[in-house]
Structures are given as C-alpha cells and as structure tokens.
PDB file of C-alpha atoms in Angstrom:
ATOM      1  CA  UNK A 121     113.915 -42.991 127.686  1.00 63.00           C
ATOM      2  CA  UNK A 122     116.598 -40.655 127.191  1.00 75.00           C
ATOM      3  CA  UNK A 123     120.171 -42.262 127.482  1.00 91.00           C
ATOM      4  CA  UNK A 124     123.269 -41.013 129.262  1.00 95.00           C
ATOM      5  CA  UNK A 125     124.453 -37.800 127.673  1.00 96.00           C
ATOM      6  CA  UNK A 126     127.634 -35.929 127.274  1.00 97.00           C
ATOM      7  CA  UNK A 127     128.486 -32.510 125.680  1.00 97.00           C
ATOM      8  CA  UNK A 128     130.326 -31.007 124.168  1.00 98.00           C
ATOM      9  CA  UNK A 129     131.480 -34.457 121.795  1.00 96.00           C
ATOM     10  CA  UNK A 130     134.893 -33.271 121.069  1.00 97.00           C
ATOM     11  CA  UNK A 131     137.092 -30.183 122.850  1.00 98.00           C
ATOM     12  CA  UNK A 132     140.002 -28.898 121.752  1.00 98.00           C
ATOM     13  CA  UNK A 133     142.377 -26.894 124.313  1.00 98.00           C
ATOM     14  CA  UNK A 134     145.996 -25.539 124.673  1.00 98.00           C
ATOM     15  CA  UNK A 135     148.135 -26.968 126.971  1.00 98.00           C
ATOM     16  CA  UNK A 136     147.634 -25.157 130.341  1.00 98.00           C
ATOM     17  CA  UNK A 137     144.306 -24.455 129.651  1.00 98.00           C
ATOM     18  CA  UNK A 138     140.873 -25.547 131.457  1.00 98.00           C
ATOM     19  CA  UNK A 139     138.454 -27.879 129.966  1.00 98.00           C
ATOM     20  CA  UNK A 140     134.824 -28.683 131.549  1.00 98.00           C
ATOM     21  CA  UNK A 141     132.998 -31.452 130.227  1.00 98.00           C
ATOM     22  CA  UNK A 142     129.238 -32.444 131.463  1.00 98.00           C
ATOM     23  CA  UNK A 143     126.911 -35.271 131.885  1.00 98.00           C
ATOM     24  CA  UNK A 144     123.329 -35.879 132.059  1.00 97.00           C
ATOM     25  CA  UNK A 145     122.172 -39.116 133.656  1.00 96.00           C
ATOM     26  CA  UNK A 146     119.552 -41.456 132.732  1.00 94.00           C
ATOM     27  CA  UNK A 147     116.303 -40.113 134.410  1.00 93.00           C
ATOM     28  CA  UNK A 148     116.476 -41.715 137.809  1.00 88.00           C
ATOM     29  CA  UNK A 149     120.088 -42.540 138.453  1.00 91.00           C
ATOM     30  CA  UNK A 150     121.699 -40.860 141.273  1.00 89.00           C
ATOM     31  CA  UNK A 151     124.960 -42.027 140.375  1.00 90.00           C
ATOM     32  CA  UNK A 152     127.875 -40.481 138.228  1.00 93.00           C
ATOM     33  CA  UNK A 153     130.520 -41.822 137.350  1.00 93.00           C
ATOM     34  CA  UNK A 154     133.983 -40.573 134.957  1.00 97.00           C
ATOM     35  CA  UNK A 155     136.487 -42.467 133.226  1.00 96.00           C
ATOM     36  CA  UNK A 156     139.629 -41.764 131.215  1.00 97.00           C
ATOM     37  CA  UNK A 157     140.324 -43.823 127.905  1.00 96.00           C
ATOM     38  CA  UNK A 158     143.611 -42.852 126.495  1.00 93.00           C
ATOM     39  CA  UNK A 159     144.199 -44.264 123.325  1.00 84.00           C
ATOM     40  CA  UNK A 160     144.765 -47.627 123.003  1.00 74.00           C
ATOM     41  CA  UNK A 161     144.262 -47.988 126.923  1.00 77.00           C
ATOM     42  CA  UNK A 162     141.758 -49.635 128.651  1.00 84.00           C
ATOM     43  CA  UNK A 163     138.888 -47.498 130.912  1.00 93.00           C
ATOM     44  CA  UNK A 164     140.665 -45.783 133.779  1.00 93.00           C
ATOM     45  CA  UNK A 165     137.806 -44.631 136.681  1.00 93.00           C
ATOM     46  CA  UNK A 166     138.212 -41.109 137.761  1.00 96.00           C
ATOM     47  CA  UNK A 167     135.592 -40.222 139.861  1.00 95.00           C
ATOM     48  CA  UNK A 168     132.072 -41.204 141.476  1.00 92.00           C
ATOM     49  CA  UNK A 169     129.380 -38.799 142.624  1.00 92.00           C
ATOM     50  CA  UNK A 170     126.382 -39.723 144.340  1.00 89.00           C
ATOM     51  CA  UNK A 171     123.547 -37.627 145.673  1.00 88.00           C
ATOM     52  CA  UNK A 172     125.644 -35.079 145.108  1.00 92.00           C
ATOM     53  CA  UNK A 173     128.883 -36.081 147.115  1.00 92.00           C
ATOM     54  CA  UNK A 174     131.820 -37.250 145.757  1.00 93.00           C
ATOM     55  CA  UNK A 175     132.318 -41.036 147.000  1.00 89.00           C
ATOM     56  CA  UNK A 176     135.541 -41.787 145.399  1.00 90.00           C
ATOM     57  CA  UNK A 177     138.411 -41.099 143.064  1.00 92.00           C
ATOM     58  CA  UNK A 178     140.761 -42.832 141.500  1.00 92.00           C
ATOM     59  CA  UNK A 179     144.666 -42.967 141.055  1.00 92.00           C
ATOM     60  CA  UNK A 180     144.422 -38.920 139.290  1.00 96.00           C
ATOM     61  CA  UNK A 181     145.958 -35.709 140.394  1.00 97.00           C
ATOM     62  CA  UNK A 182     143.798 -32.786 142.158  1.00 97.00           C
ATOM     63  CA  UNK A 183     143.416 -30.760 139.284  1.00 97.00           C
ATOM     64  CA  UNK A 184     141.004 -32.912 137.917  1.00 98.00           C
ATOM     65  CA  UNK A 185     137.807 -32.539 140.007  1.00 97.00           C
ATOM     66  CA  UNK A 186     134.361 -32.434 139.664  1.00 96.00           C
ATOM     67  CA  UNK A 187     130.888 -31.614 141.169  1.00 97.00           C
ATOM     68  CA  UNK A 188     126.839 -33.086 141.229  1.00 97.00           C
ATOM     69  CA  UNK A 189     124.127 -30.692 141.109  1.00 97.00           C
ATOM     70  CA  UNK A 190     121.092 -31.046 142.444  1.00 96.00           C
ATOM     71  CA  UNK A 191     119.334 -32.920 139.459  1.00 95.00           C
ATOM     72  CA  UNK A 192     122.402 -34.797 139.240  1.00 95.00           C
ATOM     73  CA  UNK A 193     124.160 -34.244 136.018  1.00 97.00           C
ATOM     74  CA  UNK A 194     127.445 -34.097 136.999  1.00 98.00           C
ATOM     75  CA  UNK A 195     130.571 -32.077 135.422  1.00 98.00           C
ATOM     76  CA  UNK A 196     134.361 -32.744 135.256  1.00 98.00           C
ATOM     77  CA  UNK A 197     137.067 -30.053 135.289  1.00 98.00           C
ATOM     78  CA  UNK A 198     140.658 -30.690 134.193  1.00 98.00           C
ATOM     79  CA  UNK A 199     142.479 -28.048 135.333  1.00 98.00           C
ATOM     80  CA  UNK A 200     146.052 -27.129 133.870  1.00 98.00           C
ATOM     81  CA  UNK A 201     146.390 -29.033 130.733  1.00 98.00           C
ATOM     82  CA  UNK A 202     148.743 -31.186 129.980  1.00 97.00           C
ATOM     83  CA  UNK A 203     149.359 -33.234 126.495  1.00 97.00           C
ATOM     84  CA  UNK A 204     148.933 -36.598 128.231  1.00 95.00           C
ATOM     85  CA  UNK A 205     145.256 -35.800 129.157  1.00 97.00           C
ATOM     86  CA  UNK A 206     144.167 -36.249 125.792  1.00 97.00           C
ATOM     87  CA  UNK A 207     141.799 -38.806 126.058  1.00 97.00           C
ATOM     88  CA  UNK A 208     138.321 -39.744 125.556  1.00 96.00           C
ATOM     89  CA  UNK A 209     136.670 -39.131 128.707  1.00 97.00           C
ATOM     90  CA  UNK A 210     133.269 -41.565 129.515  1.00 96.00           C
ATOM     91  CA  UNK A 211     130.239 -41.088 131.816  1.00 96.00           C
ATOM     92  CA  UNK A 212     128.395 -43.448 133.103  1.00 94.00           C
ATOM     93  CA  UNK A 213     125.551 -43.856 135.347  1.00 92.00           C
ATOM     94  CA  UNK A 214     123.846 -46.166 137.619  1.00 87.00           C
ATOM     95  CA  UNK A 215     120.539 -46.224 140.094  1.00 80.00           C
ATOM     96  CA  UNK A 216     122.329 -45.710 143.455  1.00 66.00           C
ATOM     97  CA  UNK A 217     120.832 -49.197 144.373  1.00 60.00           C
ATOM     98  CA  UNK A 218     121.885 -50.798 141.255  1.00 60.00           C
ATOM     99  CA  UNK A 219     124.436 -52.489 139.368  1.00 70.00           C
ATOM    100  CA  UNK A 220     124.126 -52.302 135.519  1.00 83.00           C
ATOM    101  CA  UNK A 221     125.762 -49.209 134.506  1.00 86.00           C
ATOM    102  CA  UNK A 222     125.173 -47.102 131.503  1.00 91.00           C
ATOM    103  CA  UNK A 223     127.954 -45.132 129.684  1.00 94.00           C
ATOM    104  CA  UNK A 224     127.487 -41.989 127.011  1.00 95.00           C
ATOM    105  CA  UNK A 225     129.375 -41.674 124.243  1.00 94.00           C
ATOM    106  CA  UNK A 226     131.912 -39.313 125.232  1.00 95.00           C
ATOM    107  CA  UNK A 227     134.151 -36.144 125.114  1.00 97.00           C
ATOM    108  CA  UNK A 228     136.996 -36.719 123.220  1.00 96.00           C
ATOM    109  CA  UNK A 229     139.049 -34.056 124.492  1.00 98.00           C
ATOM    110  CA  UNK A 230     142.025 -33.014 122.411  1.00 97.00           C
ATOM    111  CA  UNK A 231     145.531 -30.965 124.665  1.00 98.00           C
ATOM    112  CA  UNK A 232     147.645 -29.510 121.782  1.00 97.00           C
TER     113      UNK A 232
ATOM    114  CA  UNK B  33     143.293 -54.174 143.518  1.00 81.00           C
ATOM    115  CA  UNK B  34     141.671 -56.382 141.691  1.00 87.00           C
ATOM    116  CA  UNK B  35     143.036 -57.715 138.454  1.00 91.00           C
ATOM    117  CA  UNK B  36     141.223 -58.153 135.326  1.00 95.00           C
ATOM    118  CA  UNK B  37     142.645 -59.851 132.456  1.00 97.00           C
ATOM    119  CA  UNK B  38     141.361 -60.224 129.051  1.00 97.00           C
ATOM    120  CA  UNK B  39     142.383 -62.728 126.339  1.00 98.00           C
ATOM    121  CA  UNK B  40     142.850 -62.880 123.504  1.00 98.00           C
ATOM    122  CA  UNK B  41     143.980 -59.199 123.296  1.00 96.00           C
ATOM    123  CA  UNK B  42     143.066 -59.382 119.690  1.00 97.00           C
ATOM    124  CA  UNK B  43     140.623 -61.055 117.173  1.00 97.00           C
ATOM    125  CA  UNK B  44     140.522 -61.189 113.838  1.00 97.00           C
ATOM    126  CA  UNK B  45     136.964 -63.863 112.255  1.00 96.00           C
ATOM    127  CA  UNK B  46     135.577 -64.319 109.118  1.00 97.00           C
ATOM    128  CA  UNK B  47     131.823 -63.326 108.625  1.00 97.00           C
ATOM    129  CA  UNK B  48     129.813 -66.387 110.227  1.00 97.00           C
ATOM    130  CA  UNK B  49     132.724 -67.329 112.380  1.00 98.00           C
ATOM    131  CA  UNK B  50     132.416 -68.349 116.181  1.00 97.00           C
ATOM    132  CA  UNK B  51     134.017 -66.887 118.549  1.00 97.00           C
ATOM    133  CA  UNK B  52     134.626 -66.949 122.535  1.00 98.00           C
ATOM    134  CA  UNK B  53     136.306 -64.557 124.696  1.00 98.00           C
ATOM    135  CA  UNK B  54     137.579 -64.821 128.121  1.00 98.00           C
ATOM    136  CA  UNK B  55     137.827 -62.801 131.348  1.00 98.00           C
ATOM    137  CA  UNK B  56     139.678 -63.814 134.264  1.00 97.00           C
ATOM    138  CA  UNK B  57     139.643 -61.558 137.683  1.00 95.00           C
ATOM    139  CA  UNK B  58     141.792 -62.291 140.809  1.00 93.00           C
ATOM    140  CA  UNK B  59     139.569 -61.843 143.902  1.00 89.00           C
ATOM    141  CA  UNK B  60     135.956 -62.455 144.718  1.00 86.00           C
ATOM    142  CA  UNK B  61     133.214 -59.980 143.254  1.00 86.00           C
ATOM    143  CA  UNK B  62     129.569 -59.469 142.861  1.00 84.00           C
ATOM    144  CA  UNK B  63     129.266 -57.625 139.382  1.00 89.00           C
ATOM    145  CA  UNK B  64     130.367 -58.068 136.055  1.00 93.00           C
ATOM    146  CA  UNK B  65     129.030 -56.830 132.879  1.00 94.00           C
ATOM    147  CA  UNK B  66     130.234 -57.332 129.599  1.00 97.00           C
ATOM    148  CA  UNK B  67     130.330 -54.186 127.098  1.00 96.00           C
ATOM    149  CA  UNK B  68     131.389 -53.451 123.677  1.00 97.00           C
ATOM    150  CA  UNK B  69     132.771 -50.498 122.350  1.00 94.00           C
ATOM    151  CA  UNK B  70     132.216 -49.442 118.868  1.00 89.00           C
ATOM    152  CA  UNK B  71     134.304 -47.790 116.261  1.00 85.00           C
ATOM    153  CA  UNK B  72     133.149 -44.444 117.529  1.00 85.00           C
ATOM    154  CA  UNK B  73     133.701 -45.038 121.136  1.00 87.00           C
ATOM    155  CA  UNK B  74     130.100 -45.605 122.551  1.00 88.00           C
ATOM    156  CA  UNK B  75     130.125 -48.596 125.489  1.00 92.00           C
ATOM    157  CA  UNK B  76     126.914 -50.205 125.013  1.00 93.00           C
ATOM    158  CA  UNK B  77     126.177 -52.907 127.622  1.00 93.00           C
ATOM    159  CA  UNK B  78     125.863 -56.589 126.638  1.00 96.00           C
ATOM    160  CA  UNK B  79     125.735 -58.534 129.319  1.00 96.00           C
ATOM    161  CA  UNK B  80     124.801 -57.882 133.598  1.00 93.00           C
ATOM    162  CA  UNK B  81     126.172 -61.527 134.870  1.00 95.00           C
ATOM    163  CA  UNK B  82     127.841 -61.672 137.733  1.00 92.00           C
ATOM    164  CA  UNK B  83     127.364 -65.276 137.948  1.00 94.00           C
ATOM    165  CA  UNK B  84     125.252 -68.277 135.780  1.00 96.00           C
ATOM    166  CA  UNK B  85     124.341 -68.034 132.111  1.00 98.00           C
ATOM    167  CA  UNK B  86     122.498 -65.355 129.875  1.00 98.00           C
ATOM    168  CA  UNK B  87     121.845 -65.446 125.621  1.00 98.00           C
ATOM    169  CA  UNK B  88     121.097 -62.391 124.072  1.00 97.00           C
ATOM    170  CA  UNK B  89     120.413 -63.396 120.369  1.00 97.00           C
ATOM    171  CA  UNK B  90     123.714 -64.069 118.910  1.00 98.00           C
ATOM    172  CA  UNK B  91     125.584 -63.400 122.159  1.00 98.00           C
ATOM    173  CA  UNK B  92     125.739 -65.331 125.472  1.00 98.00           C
ATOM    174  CA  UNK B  93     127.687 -65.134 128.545  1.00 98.00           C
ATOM    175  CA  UNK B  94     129.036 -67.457 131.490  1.00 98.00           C
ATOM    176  CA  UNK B  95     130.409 -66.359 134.659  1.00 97.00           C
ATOM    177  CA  UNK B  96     131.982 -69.278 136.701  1.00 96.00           C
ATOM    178  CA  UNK B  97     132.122 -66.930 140.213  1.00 92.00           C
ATOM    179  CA  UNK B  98     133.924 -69.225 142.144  1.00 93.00           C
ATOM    180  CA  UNK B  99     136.456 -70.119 139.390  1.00 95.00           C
ATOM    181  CA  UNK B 100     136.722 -66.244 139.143  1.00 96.00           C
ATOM    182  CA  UNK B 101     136.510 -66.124 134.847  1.00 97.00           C
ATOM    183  CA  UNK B 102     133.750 -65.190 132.594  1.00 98.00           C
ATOM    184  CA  UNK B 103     133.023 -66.031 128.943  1.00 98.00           C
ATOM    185  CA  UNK B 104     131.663 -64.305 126.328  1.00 98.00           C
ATOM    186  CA  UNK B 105     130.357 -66.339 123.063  1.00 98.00           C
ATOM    187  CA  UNK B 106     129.764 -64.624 119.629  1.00 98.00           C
ATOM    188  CA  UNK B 107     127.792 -67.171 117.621  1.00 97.00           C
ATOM    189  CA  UNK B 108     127.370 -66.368 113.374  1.00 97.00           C
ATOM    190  CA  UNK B 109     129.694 -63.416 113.591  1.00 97.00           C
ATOM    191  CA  UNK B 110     128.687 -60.060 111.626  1.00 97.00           C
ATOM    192  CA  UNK B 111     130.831 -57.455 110.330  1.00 96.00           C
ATOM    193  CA  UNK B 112     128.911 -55.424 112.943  1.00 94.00           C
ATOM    194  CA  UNK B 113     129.924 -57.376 115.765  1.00 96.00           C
ATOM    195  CA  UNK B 114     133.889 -55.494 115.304  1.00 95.00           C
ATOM    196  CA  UNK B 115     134.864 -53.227 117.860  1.00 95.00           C
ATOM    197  CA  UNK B 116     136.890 -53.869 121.706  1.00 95.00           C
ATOM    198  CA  UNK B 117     134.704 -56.038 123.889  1.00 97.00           C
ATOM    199  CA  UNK B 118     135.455 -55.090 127.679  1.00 97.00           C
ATOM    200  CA  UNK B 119     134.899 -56.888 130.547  1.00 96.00           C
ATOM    201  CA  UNK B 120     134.139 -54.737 134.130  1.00 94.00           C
ATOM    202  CA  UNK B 121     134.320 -56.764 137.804  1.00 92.00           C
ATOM    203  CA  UNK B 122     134.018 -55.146 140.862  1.00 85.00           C
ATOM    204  CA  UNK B 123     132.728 -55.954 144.473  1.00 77.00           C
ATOM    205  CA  UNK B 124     129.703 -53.926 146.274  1.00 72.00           C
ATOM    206  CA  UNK B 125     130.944 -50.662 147.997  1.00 71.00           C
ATOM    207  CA  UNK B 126     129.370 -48.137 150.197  1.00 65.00           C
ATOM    208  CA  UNK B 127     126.018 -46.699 149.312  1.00 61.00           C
ATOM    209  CA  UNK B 128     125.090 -49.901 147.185  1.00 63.00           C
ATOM    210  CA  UNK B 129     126.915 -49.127 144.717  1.00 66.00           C
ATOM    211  CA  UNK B 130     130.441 -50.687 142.881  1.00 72.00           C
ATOM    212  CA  UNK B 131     132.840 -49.330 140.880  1.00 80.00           C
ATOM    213  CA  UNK B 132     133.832 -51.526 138.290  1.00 85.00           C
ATOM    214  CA  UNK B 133     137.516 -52.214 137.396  1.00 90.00           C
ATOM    215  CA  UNK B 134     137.853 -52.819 133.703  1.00 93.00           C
ATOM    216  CA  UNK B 135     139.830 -54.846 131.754  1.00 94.00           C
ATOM    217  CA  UNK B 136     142.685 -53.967 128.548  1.00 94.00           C
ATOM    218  CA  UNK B 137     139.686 -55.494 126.553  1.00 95.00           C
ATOM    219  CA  UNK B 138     139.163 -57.893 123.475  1.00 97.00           C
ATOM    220  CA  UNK B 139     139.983 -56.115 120.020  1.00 95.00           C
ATOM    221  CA  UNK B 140     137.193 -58.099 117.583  1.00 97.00           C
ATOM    222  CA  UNK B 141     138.006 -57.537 113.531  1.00 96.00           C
ATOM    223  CA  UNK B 142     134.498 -59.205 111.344  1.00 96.00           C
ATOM    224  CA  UNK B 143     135.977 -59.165 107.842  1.00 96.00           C
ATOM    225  CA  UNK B 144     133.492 -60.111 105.232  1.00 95.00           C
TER     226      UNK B 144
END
C-alpha cells in the first residue's frame, strides 16, 4: 500500500512569490491534513480538508489556503512569500472515521 | 487550547542505553500517538494509545488518561533510534475526526 505522498520534496521561491505544494493520501483516507515545521519548532497544524471541505484552520494568515479534489489529494498555496515561511511543510492523512494519522515526508520549502 | 509538554527536551544515550520519555497534556482527550521524526524529516508513527499499554519490539508506551501524561520507553537503544520523538493529543471533533496538537518534542542522540 502506497504511503502518504508529497511533491515536489524541496521548493525554492523569492520572496513575494507563490508556492503550491501537493499531497496524495493513503488509498482510502478522506482526510487531509497540513502542518508547518519551522526549524527547530515543533508541528504547527494549518489546515484540515475532508470530503473535500475545508473543516478547519489554524492560527495562519489568508494567504495560505488550500483545496481537496475529488479523489482527495489535497494542495496548499502560500501566497505572497515571506522569509519566515520557510519551513518544512507535512501532510498527513487519516480515514475520516479514524484516529491514527499518517504523515509524508515533506516539502521543504525554501523563501530567499 | 490544550497544552502539550514534552520532557526532557533533549537526550543524549549510549548504544544499549534505556531510556523513557514523558508527555504531559492539560485537559482531557481521546487520542494520542507517539511519532518519531528522523534525520530527514519523515514522521513515522510509533505508537496509537490514547490510554493503557502497547510494546512494539524495543519500544512501549503508557498513557495514564486520567493522570493526563504518557510515557514512552526505549529499551537496548540503537544508533537508529536518534531523531525528535513527538508526542500528538487531541480530543474527537466534528466529522469523527481530531486534530492533534503536538508537542516541542524529545531530541534523542544514540552515540555508539
């Protein structure tokens, strides 16, 4: 069984720039969720999608947003780029009934 | 929200060393896993236990629900076992889902 996956594995952008990172569930979960790992920081949660809806966000500005699609890989958009987004960014995902979640292994997204 | 603290922040064992972290959390909840986070940044899960006792090989865990901590015990460390061991609580939401809240995490150095 396939794992979580995320793409691209690292992104480098300009400050002010757009970056879209994606995520492909485990066959079977409906849920989606992001985090944000700065470095040295604990897992910050960013967003959840299921079935397509967003069902909550955390403590993050607008311009980082996101969407489901139908088969329920998800993506995340960071819009306007600033240096202190640079971060590795984590999805996970989950069977909307269940509780054990399962992470990829990330976009580590670079703002120079 | 909830608060999740780790300790010790940071580990440092000799190869074949025991070990045992904590996690305390301030309110009530039905989930908590256990991960740990390699070098490169993958979260693998270790442990689902939101309450009683699991052993996983070298590994076990404890959750103590209405004492609100959880322990995680590294028996015959390996350089392998080094990385940041995180610990994730969080309470059921809407949709049957939950959306962990993680802790600053366990840094874990095996030297040989």
């Amino acid at each position: 069984e396939a794992g979580v996956t995320q793409s691209p594995t690292h992104l480098i952008k300009t400050r002010g720039q757009q970056a879209t990172l994606r995520c492909s569930p485990i066959s079977g979960h409906t849920s989606v969720y992001w985090y944000q790992q700065a470095l040295g920081l604990g897992l910050q949660f960013l967003l959840w999608y299921d079935e397509g809806e967003e069902r909550n966000r955390g403590n993050f500005p607008p311009r980082f947003s996101g969407r489901q699609f139908p088969n329920y890989s998800s993506e995340l958009n960071v819009n306007a780029l600033e240096l202190e987004d640079s971060a590795l960014y984590l999805c996970a995902s989950s069977l909307g009934q269940g509780a054990i979640y399962t992470f990829g292994s990330g976009t580590r997204l670079t703002v120079v | 929200g909830i608060q999740v603290e780790q300790s010790p922040p940071d580990l440092i064992l000799q190869e074949g060393a025991n070990s045992t972290l904590r996690c305390n959390f301030s309110d009530s909840v039905n989930n908590l896993q256990w991960f740990h986070q390699n070098p490169w940044g993958q979260l693998i899960n270790l442990f689902y236990i939101p309450s009683g006792t699991k052993q996983n090989g070298r590994l076990s865990a404890t959750t103590v629900a209405t004492e609100r901590y959880s322990l995680l015990y590294i028996s015959s460390s390996q350089t392998t076992d080094s990385g940041v061991y995180f610990c994730a609580v969080g309470p059921w939401v809407a949709g049957g889902s939950y959306i962990p809240t993680f802790g600053r995490g366990t840094s874990l150095i095996v030297h040989p």
